[in-house]
PDB file of C-alpha atoms in Angstrom:
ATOM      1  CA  UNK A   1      77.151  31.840 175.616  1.00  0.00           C
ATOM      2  CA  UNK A   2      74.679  29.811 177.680  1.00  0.00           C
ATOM      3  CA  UNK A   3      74.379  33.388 179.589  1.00  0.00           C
ATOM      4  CA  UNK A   4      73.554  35.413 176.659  1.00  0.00           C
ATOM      5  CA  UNK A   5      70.966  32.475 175.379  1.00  0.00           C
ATOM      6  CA  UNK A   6      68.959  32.974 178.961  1.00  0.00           C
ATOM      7  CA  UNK A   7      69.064  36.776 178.685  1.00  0.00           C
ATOM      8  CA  UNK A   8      67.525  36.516 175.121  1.00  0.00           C
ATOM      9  CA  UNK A   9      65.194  34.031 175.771  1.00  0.00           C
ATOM     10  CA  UNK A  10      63.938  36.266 179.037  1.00  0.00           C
ATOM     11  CA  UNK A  11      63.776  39.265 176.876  1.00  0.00           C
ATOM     12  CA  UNK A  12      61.365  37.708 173.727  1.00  0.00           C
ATOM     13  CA  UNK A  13      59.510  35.991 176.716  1.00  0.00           C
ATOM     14  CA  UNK A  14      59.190  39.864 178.474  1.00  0.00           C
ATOM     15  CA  UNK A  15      58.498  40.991 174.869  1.00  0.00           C
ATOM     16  CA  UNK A  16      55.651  38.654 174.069  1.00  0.00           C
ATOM     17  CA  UNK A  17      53.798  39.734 176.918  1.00  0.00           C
ATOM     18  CA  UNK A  18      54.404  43.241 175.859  1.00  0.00           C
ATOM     19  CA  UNK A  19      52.535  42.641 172.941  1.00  0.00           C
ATOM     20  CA  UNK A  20      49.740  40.622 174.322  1.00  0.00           C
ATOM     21  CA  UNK A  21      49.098  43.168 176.399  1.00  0.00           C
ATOM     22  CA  UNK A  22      49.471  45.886 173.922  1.00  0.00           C
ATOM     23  CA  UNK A  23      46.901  44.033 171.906  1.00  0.00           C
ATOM     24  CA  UNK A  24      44.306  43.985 174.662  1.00  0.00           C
ATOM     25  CA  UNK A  25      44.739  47.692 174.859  1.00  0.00           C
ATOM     26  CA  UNK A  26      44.408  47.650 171.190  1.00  0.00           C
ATOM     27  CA  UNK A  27      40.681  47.344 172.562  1.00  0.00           C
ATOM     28  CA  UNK A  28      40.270  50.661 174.285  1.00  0.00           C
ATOM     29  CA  UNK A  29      41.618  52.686 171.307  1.00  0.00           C
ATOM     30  CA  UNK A  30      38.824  54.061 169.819  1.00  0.00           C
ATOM     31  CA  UNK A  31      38.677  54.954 166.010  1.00  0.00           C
ATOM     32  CA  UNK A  32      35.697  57.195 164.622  1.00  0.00           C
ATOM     33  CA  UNK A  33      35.083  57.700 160.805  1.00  0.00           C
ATOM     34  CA  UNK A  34      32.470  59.720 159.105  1.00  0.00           C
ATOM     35  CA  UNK A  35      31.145  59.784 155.707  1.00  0.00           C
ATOM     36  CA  UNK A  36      32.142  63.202 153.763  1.00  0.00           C
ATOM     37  CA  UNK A  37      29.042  64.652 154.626  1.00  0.00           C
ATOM     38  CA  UNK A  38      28.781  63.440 158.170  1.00  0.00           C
ATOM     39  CA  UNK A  39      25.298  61.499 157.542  1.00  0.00           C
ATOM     40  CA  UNK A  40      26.871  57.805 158.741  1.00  0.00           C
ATOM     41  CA  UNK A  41      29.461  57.571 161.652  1.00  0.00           C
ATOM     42  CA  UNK A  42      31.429  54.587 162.770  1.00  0.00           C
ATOM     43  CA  UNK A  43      33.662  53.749 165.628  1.00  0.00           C
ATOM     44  CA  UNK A  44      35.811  50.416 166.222  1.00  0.00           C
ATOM     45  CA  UNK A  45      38.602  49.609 168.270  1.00  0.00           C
ATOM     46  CA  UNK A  46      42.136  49.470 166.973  1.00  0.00           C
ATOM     47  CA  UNK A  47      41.974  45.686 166.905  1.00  0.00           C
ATOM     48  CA  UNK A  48      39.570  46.511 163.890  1.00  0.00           C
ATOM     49  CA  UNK A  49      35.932  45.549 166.578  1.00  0.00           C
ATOM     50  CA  UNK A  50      32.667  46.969 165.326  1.00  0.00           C
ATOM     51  CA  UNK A  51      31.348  49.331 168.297  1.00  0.00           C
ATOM     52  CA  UNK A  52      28.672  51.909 166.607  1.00  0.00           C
ATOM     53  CA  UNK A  53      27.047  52.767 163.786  1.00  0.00           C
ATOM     54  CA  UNK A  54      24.920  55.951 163.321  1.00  0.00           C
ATOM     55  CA  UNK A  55      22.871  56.888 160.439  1.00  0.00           C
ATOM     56  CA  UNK A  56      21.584  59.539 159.411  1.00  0.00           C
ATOM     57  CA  UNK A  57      17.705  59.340 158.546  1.00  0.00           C
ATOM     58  CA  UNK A  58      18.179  60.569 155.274  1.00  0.00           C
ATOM     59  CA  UNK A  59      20.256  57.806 154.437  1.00  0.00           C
ATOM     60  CA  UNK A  60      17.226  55.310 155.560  1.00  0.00           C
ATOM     61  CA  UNK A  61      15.063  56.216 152.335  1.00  0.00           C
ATOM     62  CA  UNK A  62      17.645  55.125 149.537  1.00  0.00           C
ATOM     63  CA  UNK A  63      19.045  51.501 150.594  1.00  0.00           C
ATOM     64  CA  UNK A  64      21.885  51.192 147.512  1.00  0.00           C
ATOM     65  CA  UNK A  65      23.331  54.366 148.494  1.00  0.00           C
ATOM     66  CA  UNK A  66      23.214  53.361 152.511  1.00  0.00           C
ATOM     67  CA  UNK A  67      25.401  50.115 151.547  1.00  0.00           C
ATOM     68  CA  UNK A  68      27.664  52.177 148.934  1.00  0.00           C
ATOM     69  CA  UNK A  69      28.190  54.882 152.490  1.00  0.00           C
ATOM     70  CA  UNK A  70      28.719  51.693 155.115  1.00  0.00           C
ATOM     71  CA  UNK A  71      31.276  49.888 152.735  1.00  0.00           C
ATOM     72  CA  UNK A  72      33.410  53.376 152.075  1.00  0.00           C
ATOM     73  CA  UNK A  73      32.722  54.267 155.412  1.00  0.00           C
ATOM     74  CA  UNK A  74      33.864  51.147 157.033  1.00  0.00           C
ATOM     75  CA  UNK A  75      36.531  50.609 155.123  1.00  0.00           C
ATOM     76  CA  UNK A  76      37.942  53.597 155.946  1.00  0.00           C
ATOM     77  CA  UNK A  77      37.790  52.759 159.705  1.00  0.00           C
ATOM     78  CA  UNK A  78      39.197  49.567 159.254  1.00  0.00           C
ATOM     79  CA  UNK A  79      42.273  50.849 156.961  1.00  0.00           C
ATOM     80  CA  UNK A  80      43.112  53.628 160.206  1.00  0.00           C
ATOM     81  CA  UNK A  81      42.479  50.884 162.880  1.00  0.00           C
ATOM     82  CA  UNK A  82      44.867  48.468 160.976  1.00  0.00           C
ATOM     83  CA  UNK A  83      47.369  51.236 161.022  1.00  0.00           C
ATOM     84  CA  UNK A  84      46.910  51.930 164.332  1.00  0.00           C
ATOM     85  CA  UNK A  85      47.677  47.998 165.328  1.00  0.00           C
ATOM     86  CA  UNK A  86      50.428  47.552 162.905  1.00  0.00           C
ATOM     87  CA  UNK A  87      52.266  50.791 164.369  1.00  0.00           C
ATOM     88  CA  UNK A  88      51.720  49.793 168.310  1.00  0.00           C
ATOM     89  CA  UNK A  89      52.435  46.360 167.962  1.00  0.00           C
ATOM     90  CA  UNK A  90      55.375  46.747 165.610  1.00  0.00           C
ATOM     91  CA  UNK A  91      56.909  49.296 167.989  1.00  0.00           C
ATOM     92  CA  UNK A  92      56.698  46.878 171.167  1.00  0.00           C
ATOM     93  CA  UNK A  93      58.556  44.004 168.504  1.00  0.00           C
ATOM     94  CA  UNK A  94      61.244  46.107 167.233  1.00  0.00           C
ATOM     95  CA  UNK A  95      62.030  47.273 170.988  1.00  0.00           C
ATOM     96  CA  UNK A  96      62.144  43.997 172.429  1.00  0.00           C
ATOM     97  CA  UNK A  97      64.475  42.298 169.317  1.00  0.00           C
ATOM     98  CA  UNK A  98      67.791  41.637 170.345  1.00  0.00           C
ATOM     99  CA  UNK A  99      70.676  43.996 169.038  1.00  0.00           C
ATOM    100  CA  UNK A 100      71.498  41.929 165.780  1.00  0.00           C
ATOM    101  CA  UNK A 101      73.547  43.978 163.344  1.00  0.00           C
ATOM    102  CA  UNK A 102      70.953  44.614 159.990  1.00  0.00           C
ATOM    103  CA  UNK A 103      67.801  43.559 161.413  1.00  0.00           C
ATOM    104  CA  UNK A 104      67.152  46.904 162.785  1.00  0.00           C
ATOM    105  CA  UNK A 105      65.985  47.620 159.120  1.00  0.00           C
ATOM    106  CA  UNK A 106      63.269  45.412 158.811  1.00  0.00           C
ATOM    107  CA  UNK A 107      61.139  47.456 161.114  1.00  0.00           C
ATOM    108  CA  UNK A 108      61.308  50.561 159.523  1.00  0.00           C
TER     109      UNK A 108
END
């Protein structure tokens, strides 16, 4: 019993720095976003950082329409990055859980 106990406690231990480690790659992945028409472009990291924004100068005359692009734009980005994350970091959990009959479920 004790033996089993060890062996789980090893594995969530082995498993937690799975996922700290999958998070800090998290910041390598690189997600790019454009606007419909390609006039603003933005790129963050998986773990949803801000890395570059570029506009294009038409969008520089008309400042209600720039903000309307960034917070489409953006939120965009942010939506795929979250996905991204969510996906990595729930596949590291579900392989490190131990084999407990019905909890294989909630990871699906």
């Amino acid at each position: 019993m004790f033996g089993d106990m060890m062996g789980m406690m090893g594995k969530l231990k082995e498993t937690q720095q799975k996922v700290e480690e999958t998070k800090k790659r998290m910041d390598t992945v690189m997600i790019d976003e454009a606007s419909s028409d390609g006039h603003l472009k933005v790129t963050i990291t998986a773990n949803r950082e801000l890395k570059s924004i570029d506009i294009d100068e038409t969008l520089l005359q008309d400042k209600e329409q720039l903000e309307d692009y960034l917070i489409i734009t953006l939120n965009k980005a942010i939506a795929k990055a979250t996905n991204v994350n969510e996906t990595e970091l729930a596949a590291v959990a579900k392989e490190g859980m131990p084999n407990i009959p019905g909890m294989d479920s909630m990871f699906e």
